[in-house]
Short mmCIF file of C-alpha atoms in Angstrom, two decimals:
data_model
loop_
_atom_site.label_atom_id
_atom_site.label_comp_id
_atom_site.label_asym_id
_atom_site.label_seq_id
_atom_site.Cartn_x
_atom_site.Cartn_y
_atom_site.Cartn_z
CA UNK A 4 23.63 29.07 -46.74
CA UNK A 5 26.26 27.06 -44.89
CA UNK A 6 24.35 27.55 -41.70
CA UNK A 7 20.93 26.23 -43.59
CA UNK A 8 22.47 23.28 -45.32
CA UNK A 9 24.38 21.96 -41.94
CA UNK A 10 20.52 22.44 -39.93
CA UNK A 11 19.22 20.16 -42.65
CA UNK A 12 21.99 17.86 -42.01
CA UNK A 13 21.35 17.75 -38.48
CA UNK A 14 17.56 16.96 -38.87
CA UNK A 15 17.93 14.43 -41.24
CA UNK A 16 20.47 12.72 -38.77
CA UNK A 17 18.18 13.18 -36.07
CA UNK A 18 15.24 11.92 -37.56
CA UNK A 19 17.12 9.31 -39.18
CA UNK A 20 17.74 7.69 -35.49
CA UNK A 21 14.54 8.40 -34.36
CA UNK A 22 13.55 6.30 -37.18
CA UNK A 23 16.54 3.74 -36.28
CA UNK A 24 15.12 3.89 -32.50
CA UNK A 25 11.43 3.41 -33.51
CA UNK A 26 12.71 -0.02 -35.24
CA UNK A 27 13.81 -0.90 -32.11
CA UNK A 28 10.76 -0.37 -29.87
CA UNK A 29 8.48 -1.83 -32.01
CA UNK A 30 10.79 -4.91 -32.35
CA UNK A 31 10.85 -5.06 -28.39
CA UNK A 32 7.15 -4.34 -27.90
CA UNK A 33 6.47 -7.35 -30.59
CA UNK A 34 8.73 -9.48 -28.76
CA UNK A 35 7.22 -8.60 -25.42
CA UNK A 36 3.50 -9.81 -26.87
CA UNK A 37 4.92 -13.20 -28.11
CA UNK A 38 6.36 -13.69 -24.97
CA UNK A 39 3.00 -12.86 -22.79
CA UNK A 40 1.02 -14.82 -25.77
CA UNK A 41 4.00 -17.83 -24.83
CA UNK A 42 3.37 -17.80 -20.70
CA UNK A 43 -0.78 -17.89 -21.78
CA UNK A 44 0.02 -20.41 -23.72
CA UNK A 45 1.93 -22.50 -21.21
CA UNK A 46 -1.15 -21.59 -18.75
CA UNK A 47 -3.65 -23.09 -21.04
CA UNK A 48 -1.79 -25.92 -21.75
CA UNK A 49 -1.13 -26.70 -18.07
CA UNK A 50 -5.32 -26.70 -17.92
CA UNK A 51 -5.94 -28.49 -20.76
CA UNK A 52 -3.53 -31.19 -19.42
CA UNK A 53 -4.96 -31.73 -16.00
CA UNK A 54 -8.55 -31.36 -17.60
CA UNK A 55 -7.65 -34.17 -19.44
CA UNK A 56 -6.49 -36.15 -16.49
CA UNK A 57 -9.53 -35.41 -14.52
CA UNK A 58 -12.27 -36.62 -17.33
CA UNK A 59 -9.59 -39.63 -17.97
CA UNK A 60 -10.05 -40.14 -13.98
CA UNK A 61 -13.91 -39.77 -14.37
CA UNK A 62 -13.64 -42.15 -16.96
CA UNK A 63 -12.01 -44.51 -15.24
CA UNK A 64 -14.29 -44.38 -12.10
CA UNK A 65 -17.17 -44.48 -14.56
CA UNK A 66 -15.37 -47.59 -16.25
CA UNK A 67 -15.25 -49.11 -12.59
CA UNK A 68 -18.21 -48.52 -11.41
CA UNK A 69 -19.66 -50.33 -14.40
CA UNK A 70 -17.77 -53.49 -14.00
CA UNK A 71 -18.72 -53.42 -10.26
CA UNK A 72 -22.68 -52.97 -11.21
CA UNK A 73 -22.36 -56.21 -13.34
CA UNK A 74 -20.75 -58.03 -10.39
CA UNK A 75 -17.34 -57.75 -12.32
CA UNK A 76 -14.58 -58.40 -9.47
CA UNK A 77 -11.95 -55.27 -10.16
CA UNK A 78 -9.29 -57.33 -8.94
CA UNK A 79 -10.33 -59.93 -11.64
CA UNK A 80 -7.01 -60.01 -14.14
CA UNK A 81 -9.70 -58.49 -17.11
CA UNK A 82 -10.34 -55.78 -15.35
CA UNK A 83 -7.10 -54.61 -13.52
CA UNK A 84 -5.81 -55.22 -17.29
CA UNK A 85 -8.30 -52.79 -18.56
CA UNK A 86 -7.58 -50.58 -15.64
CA UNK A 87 -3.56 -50.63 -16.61
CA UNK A 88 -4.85 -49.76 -20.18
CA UNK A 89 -7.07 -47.04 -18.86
CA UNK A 90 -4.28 -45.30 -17.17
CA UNK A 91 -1.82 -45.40 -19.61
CA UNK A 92 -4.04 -43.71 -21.85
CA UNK A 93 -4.40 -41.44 -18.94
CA UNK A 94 -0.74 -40.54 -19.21
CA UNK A 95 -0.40 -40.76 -22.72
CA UNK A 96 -2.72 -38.16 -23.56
CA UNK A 97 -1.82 -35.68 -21.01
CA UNK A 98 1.53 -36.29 -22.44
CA UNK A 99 0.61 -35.16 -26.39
CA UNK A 100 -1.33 -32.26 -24.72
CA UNK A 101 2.16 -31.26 -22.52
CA UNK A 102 4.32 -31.81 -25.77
CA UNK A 103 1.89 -29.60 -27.80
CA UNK A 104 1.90 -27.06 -25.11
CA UNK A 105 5.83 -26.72 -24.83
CA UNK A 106 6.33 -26.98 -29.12
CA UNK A 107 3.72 -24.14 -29.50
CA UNK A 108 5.38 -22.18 -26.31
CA UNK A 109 8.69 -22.73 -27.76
CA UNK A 110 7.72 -21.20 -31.29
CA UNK A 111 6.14 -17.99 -29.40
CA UNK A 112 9.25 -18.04 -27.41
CA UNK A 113 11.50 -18.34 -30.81
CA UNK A 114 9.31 -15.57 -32.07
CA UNK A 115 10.19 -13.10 -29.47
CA UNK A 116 13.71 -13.49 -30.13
CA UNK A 117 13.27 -12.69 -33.79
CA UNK A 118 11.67 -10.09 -33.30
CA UNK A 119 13.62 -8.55 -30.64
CA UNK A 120 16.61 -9.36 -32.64
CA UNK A 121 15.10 -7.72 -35.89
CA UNK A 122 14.44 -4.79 -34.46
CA UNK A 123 17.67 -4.30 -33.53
CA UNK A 124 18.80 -5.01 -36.86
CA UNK A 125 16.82 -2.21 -38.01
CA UNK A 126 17.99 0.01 -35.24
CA UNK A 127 21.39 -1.03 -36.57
CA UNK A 128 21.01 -0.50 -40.06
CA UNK A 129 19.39 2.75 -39.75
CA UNK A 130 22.19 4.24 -37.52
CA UNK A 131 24.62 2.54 -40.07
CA UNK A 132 22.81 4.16 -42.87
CA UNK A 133 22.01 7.70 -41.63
CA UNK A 134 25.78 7.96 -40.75
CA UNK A 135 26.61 6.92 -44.50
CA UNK A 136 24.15 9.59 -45.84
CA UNK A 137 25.69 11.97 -43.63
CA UNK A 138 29.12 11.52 -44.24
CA UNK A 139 28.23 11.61 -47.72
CA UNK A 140 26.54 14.82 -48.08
CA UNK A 141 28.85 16.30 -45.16
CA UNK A 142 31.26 15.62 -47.89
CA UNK A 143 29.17 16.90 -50.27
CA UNK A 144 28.63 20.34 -48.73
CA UNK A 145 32.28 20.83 -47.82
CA UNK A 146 34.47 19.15 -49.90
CA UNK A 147 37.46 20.62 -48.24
CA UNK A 148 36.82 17.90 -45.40
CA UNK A 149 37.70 15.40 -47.80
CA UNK A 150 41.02 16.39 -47.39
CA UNK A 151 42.47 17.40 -50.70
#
């Protein structure tokens, strides 16, 4: 009987770090996806932005072109304003797509730490608890480990 009862023990310890260990890789696995999910992002975003320059560019040409078709002189202080004001918009815009890239890369980023971190809480916990339960039943099978 005291052979039986310590087996059971031992299984339920066993199992009860597998389960501890589990927490663990699933909390590493779902960090490792935010983290590839993060680096697309950050690809995207680095498209996005210089797609964005390149139709502002196009733009700009186009805008150019325009004024030069109406006999507009570009070096005319109207036009190199509208130019300046072009280009700023230009940079301003590829800089809300670059700040939009790196706050939703940082969240994916902060997202593989908590996950990575709460799986290891879990792994923790688990270990902490199936120790506890044996212990207690350990304790509870042979009370003369208690030390009377």
């Amino acid at each position: 009987m005291c052979n039986i009862a310590a087996a059971g023990l031992a299984v339920q310890g066993i199992m009860g770090v597998s389960a501890s260990s589990q927490q663990r890789a699933i909390g590493r696995q779902n960090a490792a996806t935010a983290r590839a999910q993060a680096e697309q992002q950050a690809e995207i975003g680095r498209f996005e932005e210089q797609r964005s320059r390149s139709r502002m560019d196009r733009l700009i040409k186009q805008q150019r072109a325009q004024f030069a078709s109406r006999g507009v002189r570009l070096d005319n202080a109207s036009a190199l304003r509208l130019g300046e004001e072009a280009a700023a918009e230009r940079a301003i815009a590829a800089q809300a797509k670059r700040f939009n890239t790196d706050s939703q890369v940082g969240a994916l980023n902060a997202e593989a730490d908590l996950a990575e971190r709460r799986g290891q809480l879990g792994f923790l916990r688990g270990v902490a608890t199936t120790g506890a339960r044996t212990i207690t039943r350990s304790l509870q099978l042979w009370p003369e480990l208690a030390g009377a």
